[in-house]
Amino acid sequence: MRSASTPLLCLCLLVLPSCPLLLQRAHAAARHGGISLMSQQKALLHWKSTLANPAAEMSSWRDTSSSSGGLCNWTGIMCTAVRHGRSMPWAVTSISLPDAGIHGKLGIWRSQEHSRP
């Protein structure tokens, strides 16, 4: 005679081996949460490098990958936690450099465009 706990035991034996993989994927998704601040920083630094005369207000715009706060502390940059699934990663949500003499739109950035050597 089969006990009532046999189906539960079978289910556990099927599900438990996949738990580490699920946790690993969940951790990776939470860590990256879409476009990371690092990739946003690279894109903005690339854009700055294309300007003939970057404004003095952009002097704080430098590689800050090793410091805390990073690009969210740059002059004119505003970061906000944005919902991405269950996580709330930080993202650049506003760029304001009114006295920099820069006009126009940035357009759409693709990660491949600014990561080429």
PDB file of C-alpha atoms in Angstrom:
ATOM      1  CA  MET A   1       0.000   0.000   0.000  1.00  0.00           C
ATOM      2  CA  ARG A   2       1.262   3.403  -0.966  1.00  0.00           C
ATOM      3  CA  SER A   3       1.486   6.100   1.722  1.00  0.00           C
ATOM      4  CA  ALA A   4       0.087   9.609   1.229  1.00  0.00           C
ATOM      5  CA  SER A   5       3.582  11.103   1.380  1.00  0.00           C
ATOM      6  CA  THR A   6       4.930   9.132  -1.621  1.00  0.00           C
ATOM      7  CA  PRO A   7       3.738  11.646  -4.286  1.00  0.00           C
ATOM      8  CA  LEU A   8       5.183  14.499  -2.230  1.00  0.00           C
ATOM      9  CA  LEU A   9       8.505  12.675  -1.896  1.00  0.00           C
ATOM     10  CA  CYS A  10       8.611  12.076  -5.665  1.00  0.00           C
ATOM     11  CA  LEU A  11       7.881  15.740  -6.320  1.00  0.00           C
ATOM     12  CA  CYS A  12      10.657  16.815  -3.960  1.00  0.00           C
ATOM     13  CA  LEU A  13      13.121  14.453  -5.620  1.00  0.00           C
ATOM     14  CA  LEU A  14      12.264  15.971  -8.996  1.00  0.00           C
ATOM     15  CA  VAL A  15      12.313  19.631  -7.938  1.00  0.00           C
ATOM     16  CA  LEU A  16      15.225  19.809  -5.479  1.00  0.00           C
ATOM     17  CA  PRO A  17      18.000  19.097  -7.998  1.00  0.00           C
ATOM     18  CA  SER A  18      16.905  22.101 -10.079  1.00  0.00           C
ATOM     19  CA  CYS A  19      16.797  24.559  -7.135  1.00  0.00           C
ATOM     20  CA  PRO A  20      20.465  25.627  -7.345  1.00  0.00           C
ATOM     21  CA  LEU A  21      20.038  26.434 -11.036  1.00  0.00           C
ATOM     22  CA  LEU A  22      16.883  28.453 -10.372  1.00  0.00           C
ATOM     23  CA  LEU A  23      18.553  30.352  -7.525  1.00  0.00           C
ATOM     24  CA  GLN A  24      21.599  31.063  -9.671  1.00  0.00           C
ATOM     25  CA  ARG A  25      19.434  32.488 -12.478  1.00  0.00           C
ATOM     26  CA  ALA A  26      17.355  34.541 -10.044  1.00  0.00           C
ATOM     27  CA  HIS A  27      20.522  35.970  -8.492  1.00  0.00           C
ATOM     28  CA  ALA A  28      21.955  36.852 -11.920  1.00  0.00           C
ATOM     29  CA  ALA A  29      18.720  38.552 -12.974  1.00  0.00           C
ATOM     30  CA  ALA A  30      18.547  40.532  -9.733  1.00  0.00           C
ATOM     31  CA  ARG A  31      22.189  41.516 -10.023  1.00  0.00           C
ATOM     32  CA  HIS A  32      21.890  42.784 -13.590  1.00  0.00           C
ATOM     33  CA  GLY A  33      18.222  43.766 -13.671  1.00  0.00           C
ATOM     34  CA  GLY A  34      18.334  44.760 -17.307  1.00  0.00           C
ATOM     35  CA  ILE A  35      20.952  47.326 -18.294  1.00  0.00           C
ATOM     36  CA  SER A  36      23.535  47.706 -15.549  1.00  0.00           C
ATOM     37  CA  LEU A  37      24.853  51.021 -14.299  1.00  0.00           C
ATOM     38  CA  MET A  38      28.252  49.930 -15.612  1.00  0.00           C
ATOM     39  CA  SER A  39      26.944  49.622 -19.181  1.00  0.00           C
ATOM     40  CA  GLN A  40      25.125  52.955 -18.829  1.00  0.00           C
ATOM     41  CA  GLN A  41      28.376  54.510 -17.620  1.00  0.00           C
ATOM     42  CA  LYS A  42      30.254  53.117 -20.620  1.00  0.00           C
ATOM     43  CA  ALA A  43      27.606  54.471 -22.992  1.00  0.00           C
ATOM     44  CA  LEU A  44      27.710  57.944 -21.451  1.00  0.00           C
ATOM     45  CA  LEU A  45      31.516  58.024 -21.439  1.00  0.00           C
ATOM     46  CA  HIS A  46      31.480  56.997 -25.093  1.00  0.00           C
ATOM     47  CA  TRP A  47      28.994  59.748 -25.904  1.00  0.00           C
ATOM     48  CA  LYS A  48      31.130  62.288 -24.014  1.00  0.00           C
ATOM     49  CA  SER A  49      34.173  61.185 -26.027  1.00  0.00           C
ATOM     50  CA  THR A  50      32.337  62.023 -29.276  1.00  0.00           C
ATOM     51  CA  LEU A  51      31.812  65.656 -28.261  1.00  0.00           C
ATOM     52  CA  ALA A  52      34.301  68.127 -29.740  1.00  0.00           C
ATOM     53  CA  ASN A  53      34.435  70.193 -26.541  1.00  0.00           C
ATOM     54  CA  PRO A  54      32.872  68.466 -23.540  1.00  0.00           C
ATOM     55  CA  ALA A  55      31.444  71.027 -21.136  1.00  0.00           C
ATOM     56  CA  ALA A  56      33.148  71.791 -17.838  1.00  0.00           C
ATOM     57  CA  GLU A  57      30.035  70.404 -16.129  1.00  0.00           C
ATOM     58  CA  MET A  58      31.043  66.995 -17.481  1.00  0.00           C
ATOM     59  CA  SER A  59      34.419  66.962 -15.689  1.00  0.00           C
ATOM     60  CA  SER A  60      33.007  64.563 -13.081  1.00  0.00           C
ATOM     61  CA  TRP A  61      32.094  62.158 -15.891  1.00  0.00           C
ATOM     62  CA  ARG A  62      34.939  59.647 -15.652  1.00  0.00           C
ATOM     63  CA  ASP A  63      35.321  55.928 -15.057  1.00  0.00           C
ATOM     64  CA  THR A  64      34.035  55.425 -11.531  1.00  0.00           C
ATOM     65  CA  SER A  65      33.660  51.658 -11.644  1.00  0.00           C
ATOM     66  CA  SER A  66      35.815  51.209  -8.540  1.00  0.00           C
ATOM     67  CA  SER A  67      34.178  53.886  -6.384  1.00  0.00           C
ATOM     68  CA  SER A  68      30.905  53.798  -4.524  1.00  0.00           C
ATOM     69  CA  GLY A  69      28.049  55.754  -6.027  1.00  0.00           C
ATOM     70  CA  GLY A  70      29.730  55.949  -9.389  1.00  0.00           C
ATOM     71  CA  LEU A  71      27.868  57.552 -12.206  1.00  0.00           C
ATOM     72  CA  CYS A  72      24.902  58.467 -10.008  1.00  0.00           C
ATOM     73  CA  ASN A  73      27.221  61.090  -8.438  1.00  0.00           C
ATOM     74  CA  TRP A  74      28.136  62.671 -11.782  1.00  0.00           C
ATOM     75  CA  THR A  75      27.070  66.269 -12.354  1.00  0.00           C
ATOM     76  CA  GLY A  76      23.745  66.393 -14.182  1.00  0.00           C
ATOM     77  CA  ILE A  77      22.960  62.682 -13.802  1.00  0.00           C
ATOM     78  CA  MET A  78      19.935  61.487 -11.855  1.00  0.00           C
ATOM     79  CA  CYS A  79      19.503  57.823 -10.991  1.00  0.00           C
ATOM     80  CA  THR A  80      16.350  56.198  -9.721  1.00  0.00           C
ATOM     81  CA  ALA A  81      15.459  52.657  -8.721  1.00  0.00           C
ATOM     82  CA  VAL A  82      13.229  51.317 -11.483  1.00  0.00           C
ATOM     83  CA  ARG A  83      11.071  48.237 -11.342  1.00  0.00           C
ATOM     84  CA  HIS A  84      12.397  45.387 -13.465  1.00  0.00           C
ATOM     85  CA  GLY A  85      10.377  42.284 -12.663  1.00  0.00           C
ATOM     86  CA  ARG A  86      10.799  41.692  -8.945  1.00  0.00           C
ATOM     87  CA  SER A  87      13.999  43.705  -8.641  1.00  0.00           C
ATOM     88  CA  MET A  88      14.495  47.457  -8.461  1.00  0.00           C
ATOM     89  CA  PRO A  89      17.922  48.180  -9.997  1.00  0.00           C
ATOM     90  CA  TRP A  90      19.253  51.710 -10.274  1.00  0.00           C
ATOM     91  CA  ALA A  91      19.183  53.333 -13.696  1.00  0.00           C
ATOM     92  CA  VAL A  92      19.962  56.733 -15.174  1.00  0.00           C
ATOM     93  CA  THR A  93      16.574  58.396 -15.489  1.00  0.00           C
ATOM     94  CA  SER A  94      17.556  61.970 -16.254  1.00  0.00           C
ATOM     95  CA  ILE A  95      20.439  63.954 -17.707  1.00  0.00           C
ATOM     96  CA  SER A  96      20.331  67.690 -17.068  1.00  0.00           C
ATOM     97  CA  LEU A  97      23.181  69.921 -18.224  1.00  0.00           C
ATOM     98  CA  PRO A  98      21.341  73.176 -19.001  1.00  0.00           C
ATOM     99  CA  ASP A  99      24.452  75.380 -19.123  1.00  0.00           C
ATOM    100  CA  ALA A 100      26.614  72.937 -21.086  1.00  0.00           C
ATOM    101  CA  GLY A 101      25.587  74.216 -24.518  1.00  0.00           C
ATOM    102  CA  ILE A 102      24.583  70.721 -25.646  1.00  0.00           C
ATOM    103  CA  HIS A 103      21.403  70.443 -27.696  1.00  0.00           C
ATOM    104  CA  GLY A 104      19.500  67.571 -29.267  1.00  0.00           C
ATOM    105  CA  LYS A 105      18.612  64.019 -28.378  1.00  0.00           C
ATOM    106  CA  LEU A 106      20.838  61.079 -27.600  1.00  0.00           C
ATOM    107  CA  GLY A 107      18.667  58.656 -29.538  1.00  0.00           C
ATOM    108  CA  ILE A 108      18.724  54.917 -29.016  1.00  0.00           C
ATOM    109  CA  TRP A 109      21.931  53.317 -27.776  1.00  0.00           C
ATOM    110  CA  ARG A 110      22.673  49.699 -28.397  1.00  0.00           C
ATOM    111  CA  SER A 111      25.211  48.040 -26.127  1.00  0.00           C
ATOM    112  CA  GLN A 112      27.159  46.723 -29.135  1.00  0.00           C
ATOM    113  CA  GLU A 113      27.629  50.259 -30.479  1.00  0.00           C
ATOM    114  CA  HIS A 114      29.436  51.628 -27.444  1.00  0.00           C
ATOM    115  CA  SER A 115      31.328  48.501 -26.429  1.00  0.00           C
ATOM    116  CA  ARG A 116      33.337  48.086 -29.616  1.00  0.00           C
ATOM    117  CA  PRO A 117      37.096  48.576 -29.258  1.00  0.00           C
TER     118      PRO A 117
END
